[in-house]
CSV table of N, CA and C in Angstrom, one decimal:
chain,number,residue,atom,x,y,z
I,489,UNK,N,43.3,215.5,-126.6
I,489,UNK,CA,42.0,216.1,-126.9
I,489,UNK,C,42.2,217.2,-128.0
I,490,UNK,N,43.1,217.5,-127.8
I,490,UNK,CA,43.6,219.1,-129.1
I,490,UNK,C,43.8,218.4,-130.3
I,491,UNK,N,44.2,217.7,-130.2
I,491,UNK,CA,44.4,217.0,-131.9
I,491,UNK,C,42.7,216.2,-132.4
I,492,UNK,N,42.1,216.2,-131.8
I,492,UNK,CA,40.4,215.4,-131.9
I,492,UNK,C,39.6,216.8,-131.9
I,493,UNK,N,40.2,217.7,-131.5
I,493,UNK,CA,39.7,219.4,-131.8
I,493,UNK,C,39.6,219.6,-132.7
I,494,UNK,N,40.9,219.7,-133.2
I,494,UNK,CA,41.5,220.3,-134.2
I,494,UNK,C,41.2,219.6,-135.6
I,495,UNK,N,41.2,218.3,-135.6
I,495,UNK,CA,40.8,217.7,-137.0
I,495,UNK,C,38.9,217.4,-136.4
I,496,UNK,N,38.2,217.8,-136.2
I,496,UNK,CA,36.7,217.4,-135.8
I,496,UNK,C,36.3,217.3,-137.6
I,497,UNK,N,36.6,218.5,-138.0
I,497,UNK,CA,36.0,218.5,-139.3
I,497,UNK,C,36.0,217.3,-139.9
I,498,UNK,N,37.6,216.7,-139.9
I,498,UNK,CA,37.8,215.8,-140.8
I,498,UNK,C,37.4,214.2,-140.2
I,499,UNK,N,37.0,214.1,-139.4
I,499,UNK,CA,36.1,212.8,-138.0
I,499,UNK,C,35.2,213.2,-138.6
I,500,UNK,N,34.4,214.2,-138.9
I,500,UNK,CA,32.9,214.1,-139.1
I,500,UNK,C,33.2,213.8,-140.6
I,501,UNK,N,33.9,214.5,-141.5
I,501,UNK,CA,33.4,214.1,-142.7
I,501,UNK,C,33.7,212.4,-143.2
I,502,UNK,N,34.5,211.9,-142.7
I,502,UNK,CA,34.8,210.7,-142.4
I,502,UNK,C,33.9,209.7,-141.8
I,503,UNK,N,33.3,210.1,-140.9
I,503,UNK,CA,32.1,209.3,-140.4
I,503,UNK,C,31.1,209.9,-141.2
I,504,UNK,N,30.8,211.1,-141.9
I,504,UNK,CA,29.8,211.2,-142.4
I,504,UNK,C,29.3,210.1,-143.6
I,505,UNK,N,30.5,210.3,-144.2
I,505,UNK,CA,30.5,209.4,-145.2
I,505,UNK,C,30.3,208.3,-145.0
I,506,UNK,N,31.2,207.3,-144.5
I,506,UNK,CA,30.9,205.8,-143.9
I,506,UNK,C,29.3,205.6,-143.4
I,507,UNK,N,28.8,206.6,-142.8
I,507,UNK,CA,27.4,206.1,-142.5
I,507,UNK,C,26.4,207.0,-143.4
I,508,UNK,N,26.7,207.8,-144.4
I,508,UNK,CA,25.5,207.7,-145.6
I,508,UNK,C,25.3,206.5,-146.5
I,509,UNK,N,26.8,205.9,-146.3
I,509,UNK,CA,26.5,204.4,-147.0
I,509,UNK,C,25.3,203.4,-146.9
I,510,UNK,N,24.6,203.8,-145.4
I,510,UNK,CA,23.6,203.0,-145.5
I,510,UNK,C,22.3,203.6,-146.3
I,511,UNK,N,22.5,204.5,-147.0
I,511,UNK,CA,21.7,204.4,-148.4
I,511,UNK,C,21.3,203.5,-149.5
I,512,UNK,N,22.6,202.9,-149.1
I,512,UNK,CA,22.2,201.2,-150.0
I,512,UNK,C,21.0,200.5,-149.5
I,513,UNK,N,21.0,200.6,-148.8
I,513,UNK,CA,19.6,199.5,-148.4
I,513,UNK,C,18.3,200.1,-148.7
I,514,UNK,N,18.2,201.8,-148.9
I,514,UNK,CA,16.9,202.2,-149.2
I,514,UNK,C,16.8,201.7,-150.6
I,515,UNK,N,17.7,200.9,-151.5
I,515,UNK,CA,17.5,200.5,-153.1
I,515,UNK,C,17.6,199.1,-152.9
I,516,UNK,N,18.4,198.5,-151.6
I,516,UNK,CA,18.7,197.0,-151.7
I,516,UNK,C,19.1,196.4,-150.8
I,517,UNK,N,17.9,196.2,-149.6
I,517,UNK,CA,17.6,195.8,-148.8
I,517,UNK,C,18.2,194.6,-147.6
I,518,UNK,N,18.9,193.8,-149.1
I,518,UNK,CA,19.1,192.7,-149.2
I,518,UNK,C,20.5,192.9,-148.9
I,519,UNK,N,21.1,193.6,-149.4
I,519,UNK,CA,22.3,193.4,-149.5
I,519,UNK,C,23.1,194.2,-148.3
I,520,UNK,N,22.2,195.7,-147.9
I,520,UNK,CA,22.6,196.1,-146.7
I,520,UNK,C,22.6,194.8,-145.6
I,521,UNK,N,22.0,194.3,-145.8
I,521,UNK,CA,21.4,193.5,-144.5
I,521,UNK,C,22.5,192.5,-144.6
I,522,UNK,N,22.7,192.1,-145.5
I,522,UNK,CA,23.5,190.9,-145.2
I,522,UNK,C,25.0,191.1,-145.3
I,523,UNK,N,25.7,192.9,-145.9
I,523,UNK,CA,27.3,193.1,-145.8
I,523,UNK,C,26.8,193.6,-144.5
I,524,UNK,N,26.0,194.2,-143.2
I,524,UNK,CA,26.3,194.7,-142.5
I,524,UNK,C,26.0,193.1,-141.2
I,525,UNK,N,25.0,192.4,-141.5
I,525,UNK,CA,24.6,191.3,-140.5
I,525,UNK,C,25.0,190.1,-140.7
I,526,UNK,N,25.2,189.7,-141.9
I,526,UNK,CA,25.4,188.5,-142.5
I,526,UNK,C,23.9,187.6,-142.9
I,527,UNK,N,22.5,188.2,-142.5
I,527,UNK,CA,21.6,187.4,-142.5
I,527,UNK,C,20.8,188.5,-143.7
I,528,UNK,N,19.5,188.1,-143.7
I,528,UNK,CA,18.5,188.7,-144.5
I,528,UNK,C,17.4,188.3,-143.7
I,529,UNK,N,16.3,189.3,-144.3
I,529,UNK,CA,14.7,188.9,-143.6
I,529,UNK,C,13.9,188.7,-145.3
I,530,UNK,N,12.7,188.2,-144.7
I,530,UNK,CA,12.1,188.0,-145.7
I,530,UNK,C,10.8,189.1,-145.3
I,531,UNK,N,10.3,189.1,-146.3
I,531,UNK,CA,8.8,189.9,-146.0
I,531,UNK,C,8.4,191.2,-146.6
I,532,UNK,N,7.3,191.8,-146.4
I,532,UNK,CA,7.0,193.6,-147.4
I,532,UNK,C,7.3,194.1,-145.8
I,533,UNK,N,7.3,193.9,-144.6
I,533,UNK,CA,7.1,194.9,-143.8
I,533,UNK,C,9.0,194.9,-143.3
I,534,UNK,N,9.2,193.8,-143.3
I,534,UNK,CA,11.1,193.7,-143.2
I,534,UNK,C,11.5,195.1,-144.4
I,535,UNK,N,11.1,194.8,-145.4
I,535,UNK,CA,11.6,195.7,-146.3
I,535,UNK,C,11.2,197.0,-146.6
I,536,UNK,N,10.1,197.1,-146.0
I,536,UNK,CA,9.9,198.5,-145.4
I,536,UNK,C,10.4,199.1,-144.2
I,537,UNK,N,10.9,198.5,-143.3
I,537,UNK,CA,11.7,198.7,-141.9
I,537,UNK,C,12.8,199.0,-142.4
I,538,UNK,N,13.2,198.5,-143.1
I,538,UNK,CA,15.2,198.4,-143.8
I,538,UNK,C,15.2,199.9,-144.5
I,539,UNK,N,14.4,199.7,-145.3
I,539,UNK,CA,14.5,201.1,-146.4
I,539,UNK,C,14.6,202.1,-145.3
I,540,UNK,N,13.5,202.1,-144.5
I,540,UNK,CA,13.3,203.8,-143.6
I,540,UNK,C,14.5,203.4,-143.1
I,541,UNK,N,15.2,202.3,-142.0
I,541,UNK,CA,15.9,202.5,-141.1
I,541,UNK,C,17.4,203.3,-141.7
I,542,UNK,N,17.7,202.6,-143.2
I,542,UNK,CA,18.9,203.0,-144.0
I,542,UNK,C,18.7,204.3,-144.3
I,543,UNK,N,16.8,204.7,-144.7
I,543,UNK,CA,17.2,206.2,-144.9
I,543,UNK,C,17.5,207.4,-144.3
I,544,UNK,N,17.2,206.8,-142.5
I,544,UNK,CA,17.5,207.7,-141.5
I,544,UNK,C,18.9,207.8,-140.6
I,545,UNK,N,19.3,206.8,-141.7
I,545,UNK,CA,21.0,206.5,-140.6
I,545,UNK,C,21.8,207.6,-141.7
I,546,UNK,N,21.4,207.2,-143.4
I,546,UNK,CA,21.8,208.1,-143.8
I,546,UNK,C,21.7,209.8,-143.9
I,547,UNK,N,20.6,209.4,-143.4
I,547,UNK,CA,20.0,211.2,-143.2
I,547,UNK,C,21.1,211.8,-142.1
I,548,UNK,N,21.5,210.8,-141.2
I,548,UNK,CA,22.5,211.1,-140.0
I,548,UNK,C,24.1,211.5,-140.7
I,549,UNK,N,23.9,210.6,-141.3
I,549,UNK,CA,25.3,210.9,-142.0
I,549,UNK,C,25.1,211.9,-143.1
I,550,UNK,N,24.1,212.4,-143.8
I,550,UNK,CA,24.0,213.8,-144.2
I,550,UNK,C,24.3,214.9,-143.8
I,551,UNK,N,24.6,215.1,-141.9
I,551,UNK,CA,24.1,216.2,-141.3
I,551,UNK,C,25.1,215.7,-140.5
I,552,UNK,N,26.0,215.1,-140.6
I,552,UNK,CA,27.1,214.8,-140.6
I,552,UNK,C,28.3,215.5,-141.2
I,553,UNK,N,28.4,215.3,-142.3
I,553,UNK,CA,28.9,216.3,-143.8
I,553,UNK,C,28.5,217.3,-143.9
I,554,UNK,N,27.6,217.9,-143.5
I,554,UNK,CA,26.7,219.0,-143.7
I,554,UNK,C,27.6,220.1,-142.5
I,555,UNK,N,27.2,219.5,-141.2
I,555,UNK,CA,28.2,219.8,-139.9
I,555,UNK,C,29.4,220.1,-139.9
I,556,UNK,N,30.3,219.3,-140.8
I,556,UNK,CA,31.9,219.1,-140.4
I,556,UNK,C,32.5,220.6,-141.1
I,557,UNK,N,31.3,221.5,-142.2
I,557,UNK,CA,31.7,222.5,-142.6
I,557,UNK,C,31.1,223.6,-141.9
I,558,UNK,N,30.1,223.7,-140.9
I,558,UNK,CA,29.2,224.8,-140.3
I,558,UNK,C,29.5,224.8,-138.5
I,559,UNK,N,30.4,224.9,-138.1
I,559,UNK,CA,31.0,224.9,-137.2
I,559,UNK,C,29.6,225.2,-135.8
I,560,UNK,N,28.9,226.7,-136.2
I,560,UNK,CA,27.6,226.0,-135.3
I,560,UNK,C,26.7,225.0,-135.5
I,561,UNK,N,26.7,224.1,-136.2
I,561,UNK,CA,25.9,223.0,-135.9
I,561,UNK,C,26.5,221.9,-135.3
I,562,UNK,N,27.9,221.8,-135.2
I,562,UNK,CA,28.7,220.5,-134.9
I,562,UNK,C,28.5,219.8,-133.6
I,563,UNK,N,28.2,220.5,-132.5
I,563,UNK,CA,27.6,220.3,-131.0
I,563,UNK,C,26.4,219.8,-131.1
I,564,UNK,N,25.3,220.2,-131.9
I,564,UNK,CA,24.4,219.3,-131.8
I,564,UNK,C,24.0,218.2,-132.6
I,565,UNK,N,24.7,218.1,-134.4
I,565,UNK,CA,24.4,217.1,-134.9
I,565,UNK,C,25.7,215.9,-134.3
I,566,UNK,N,26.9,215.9,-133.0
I,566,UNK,CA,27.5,215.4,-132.5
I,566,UNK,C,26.4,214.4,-131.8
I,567,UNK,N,26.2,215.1,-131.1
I,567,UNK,CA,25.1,215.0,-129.9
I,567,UNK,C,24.3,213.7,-130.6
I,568,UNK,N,23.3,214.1,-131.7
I,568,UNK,CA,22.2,213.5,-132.0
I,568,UNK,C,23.4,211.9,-132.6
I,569,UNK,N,24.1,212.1,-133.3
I,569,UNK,CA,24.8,211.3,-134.1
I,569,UNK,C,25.2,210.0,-133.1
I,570,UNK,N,25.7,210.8,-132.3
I,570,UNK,CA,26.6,209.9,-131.4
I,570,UNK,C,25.5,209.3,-130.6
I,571,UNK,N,24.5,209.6,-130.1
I,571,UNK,CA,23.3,209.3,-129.4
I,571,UNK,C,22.6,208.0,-130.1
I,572,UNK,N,22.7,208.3,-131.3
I,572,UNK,CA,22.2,207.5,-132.5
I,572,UNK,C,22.5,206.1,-132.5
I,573,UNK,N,24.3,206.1,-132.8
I,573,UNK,CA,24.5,205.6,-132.6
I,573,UNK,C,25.1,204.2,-131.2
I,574,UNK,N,25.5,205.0,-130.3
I,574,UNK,CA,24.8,204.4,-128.9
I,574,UNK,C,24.0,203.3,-128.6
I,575,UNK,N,23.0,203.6,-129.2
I,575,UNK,CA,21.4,203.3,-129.0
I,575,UNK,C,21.9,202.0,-130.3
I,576,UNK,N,22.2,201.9,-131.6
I,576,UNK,CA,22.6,200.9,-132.4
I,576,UNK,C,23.7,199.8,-131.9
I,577,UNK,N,24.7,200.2,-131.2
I,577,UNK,CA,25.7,199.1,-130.5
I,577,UNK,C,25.2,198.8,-129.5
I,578,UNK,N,24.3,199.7,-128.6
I,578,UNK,CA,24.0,198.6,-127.5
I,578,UNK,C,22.8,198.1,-127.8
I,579,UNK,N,22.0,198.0,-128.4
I,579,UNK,CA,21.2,196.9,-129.0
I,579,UNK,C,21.5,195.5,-130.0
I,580,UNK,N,23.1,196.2,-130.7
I,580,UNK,CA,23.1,194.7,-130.8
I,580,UNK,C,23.9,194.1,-130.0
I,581,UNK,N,24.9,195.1,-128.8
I,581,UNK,CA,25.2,193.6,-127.5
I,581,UNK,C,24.5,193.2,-127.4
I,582,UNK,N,23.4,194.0,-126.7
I,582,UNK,CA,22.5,193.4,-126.1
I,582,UNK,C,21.4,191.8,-126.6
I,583,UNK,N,21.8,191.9,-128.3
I,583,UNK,CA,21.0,190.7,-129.4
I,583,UNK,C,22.2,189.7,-129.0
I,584,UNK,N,23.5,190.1,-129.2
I,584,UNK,CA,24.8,189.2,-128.8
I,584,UNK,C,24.4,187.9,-130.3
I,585,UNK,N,25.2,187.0,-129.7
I,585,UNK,CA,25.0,186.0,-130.8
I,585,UNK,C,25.6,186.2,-132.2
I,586,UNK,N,25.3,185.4,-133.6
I,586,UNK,CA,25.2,185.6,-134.9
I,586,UNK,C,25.0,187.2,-135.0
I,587,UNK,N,24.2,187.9,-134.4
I,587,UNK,CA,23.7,189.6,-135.2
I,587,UNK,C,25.0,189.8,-134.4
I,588,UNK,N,25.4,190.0,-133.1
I,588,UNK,CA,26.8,190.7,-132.8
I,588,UNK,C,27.7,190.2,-133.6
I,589,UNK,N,28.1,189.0,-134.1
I,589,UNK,CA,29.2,188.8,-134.8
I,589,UNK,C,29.1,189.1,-136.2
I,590,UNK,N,27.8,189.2,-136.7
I,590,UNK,CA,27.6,189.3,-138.0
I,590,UNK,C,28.1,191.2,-138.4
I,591,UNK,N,28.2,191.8,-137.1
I,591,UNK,CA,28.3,193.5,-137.5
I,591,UNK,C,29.3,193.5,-136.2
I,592,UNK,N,30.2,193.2,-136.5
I,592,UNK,CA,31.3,193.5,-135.9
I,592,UNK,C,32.3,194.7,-135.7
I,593,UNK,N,32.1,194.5,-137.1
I,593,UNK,CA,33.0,196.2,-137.8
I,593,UNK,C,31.9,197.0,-137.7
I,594,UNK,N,30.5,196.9,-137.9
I,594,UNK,CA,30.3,198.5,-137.2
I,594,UNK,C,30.2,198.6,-136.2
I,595,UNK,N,30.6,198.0,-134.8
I,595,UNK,CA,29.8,198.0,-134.3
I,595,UNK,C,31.4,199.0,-133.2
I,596,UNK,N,32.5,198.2,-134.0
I,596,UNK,CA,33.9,198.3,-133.6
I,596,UNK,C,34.2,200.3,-134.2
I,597,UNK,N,33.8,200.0,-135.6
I,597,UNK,CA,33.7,201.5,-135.9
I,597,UNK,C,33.0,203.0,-135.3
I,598,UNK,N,31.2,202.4,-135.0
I,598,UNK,CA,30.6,203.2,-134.7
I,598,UNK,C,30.5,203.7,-133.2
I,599,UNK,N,31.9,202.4,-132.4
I,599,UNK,CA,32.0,203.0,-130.9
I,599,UNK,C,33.1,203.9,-130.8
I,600,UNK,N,34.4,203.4,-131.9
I,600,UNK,CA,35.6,204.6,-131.6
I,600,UNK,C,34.7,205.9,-132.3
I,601,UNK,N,33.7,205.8,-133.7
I,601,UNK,CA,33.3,207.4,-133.1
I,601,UNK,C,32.7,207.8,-132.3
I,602,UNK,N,31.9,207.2,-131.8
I,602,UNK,CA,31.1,207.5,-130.3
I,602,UNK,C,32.3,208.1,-129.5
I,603,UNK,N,33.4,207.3,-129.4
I,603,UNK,CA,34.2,208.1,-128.2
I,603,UNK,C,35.1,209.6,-128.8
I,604,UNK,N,35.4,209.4,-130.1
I,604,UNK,CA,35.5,210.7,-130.5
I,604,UNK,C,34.3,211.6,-130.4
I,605,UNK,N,33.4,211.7,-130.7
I,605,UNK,CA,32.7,212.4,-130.5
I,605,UNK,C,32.6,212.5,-129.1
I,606,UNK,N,32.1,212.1,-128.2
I,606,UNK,CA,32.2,212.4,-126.2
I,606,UNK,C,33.7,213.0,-126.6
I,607,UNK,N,34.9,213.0,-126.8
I,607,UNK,CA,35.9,214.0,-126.2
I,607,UNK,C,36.0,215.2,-127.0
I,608,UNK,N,35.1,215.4,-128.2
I,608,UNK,CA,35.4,216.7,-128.8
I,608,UNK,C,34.1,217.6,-127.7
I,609,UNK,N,33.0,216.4,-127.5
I,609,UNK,CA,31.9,217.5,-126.9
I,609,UNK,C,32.1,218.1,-125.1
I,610,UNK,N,33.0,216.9,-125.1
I,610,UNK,CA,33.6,216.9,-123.5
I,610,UNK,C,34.8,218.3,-123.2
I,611,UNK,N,35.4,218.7,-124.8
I,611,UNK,CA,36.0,219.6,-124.5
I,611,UNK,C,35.5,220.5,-124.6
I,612,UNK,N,36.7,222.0,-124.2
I,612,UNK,CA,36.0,223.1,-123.6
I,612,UNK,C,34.9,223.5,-125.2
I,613,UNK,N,35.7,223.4,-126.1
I,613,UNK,CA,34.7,224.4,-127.7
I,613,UNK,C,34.0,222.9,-127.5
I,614,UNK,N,33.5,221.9,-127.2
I,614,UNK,CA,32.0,221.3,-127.4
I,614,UNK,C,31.3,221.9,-126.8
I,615,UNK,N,31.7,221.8,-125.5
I,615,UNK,CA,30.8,222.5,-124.5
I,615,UNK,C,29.7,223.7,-124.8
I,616,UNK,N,31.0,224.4,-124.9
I,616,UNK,CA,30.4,226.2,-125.2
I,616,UNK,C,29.9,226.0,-126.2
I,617,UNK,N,30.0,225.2,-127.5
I,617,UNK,CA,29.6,225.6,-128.6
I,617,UNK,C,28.0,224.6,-128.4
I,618,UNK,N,27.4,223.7,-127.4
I,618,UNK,CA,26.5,222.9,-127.5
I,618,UNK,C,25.2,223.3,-126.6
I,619,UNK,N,25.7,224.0,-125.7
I,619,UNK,CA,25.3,225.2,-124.8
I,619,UNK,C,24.8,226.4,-125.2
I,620,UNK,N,25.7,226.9,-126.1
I,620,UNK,CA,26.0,229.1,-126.3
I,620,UNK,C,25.7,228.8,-127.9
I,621,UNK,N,24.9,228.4,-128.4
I,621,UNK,CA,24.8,228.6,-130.0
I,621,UNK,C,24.6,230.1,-130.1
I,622,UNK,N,24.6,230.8,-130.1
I,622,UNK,CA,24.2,231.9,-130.2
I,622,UNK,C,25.1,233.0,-131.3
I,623,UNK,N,26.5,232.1,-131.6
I,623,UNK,CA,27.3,233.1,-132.8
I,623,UNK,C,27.1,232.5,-134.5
């Protein structure tokens, strides 16, 4: 757990990055969808769903990067990140099929940070710091 301490900065700026990437899709819809699913949708309201969904995953991953240097924010943009994400892998077990195989790798990526994230917030400086914002 001391070594997932000790480098948090460098987990978040690392995950920050990796999931601003889905910025691509607020320009190209098409293409998020199909290096992350393998499929595409057709439609104006599909491609308004994509755009916002890419610009709020990367908004995640802004505040991500943003975090990995502001040491009081780290506890709660963990929190929301990791939460975020959660809610993205068990929805697509839950789809299973083609969409689970089609996002494999994120799905493989966005759980080992889920669990880094639970052991940095699990430790004692998550804790206090997610709790006691107060310095």
């Amino acid at each position: 757990m001391k070594l997932i301490v000790n480098n948090i900065r460098w987990i978040m700026l690392v995950s920050g990055v990796l999931t601003f990437t889905a910025i691509i899709g607020l320009f190209s819809p098409e293409l998020i969808l199909n290096s992350m699913f393998g499929e595409s949708f057709a439609g104006e309201l599909s491609d308004v769903i994509v755009r916002s969904w890419s610009a709020l995953v990367a908004l995640v991953g802004a505040m991500l990067i943003y975090a990995a240097n502001r040491p009081i924010y780290r506890s709660f943009v963990l929190t929301v990140a990791g939460l975020g994400k959660i809610i993205f892998v068990s929805l697509l077990v839950l789809a299973g099929g083609q969409i689970l195989q089609g996002a494999l790798v994120a799905v493989a990526m966005d759980s080992l940070t889920v669990l880094l994230f639970a052991l940095y917030l699990l430790s004692s400086e998550g804790v206090i710091k997610l709790f006691n914002n107060n310095k």
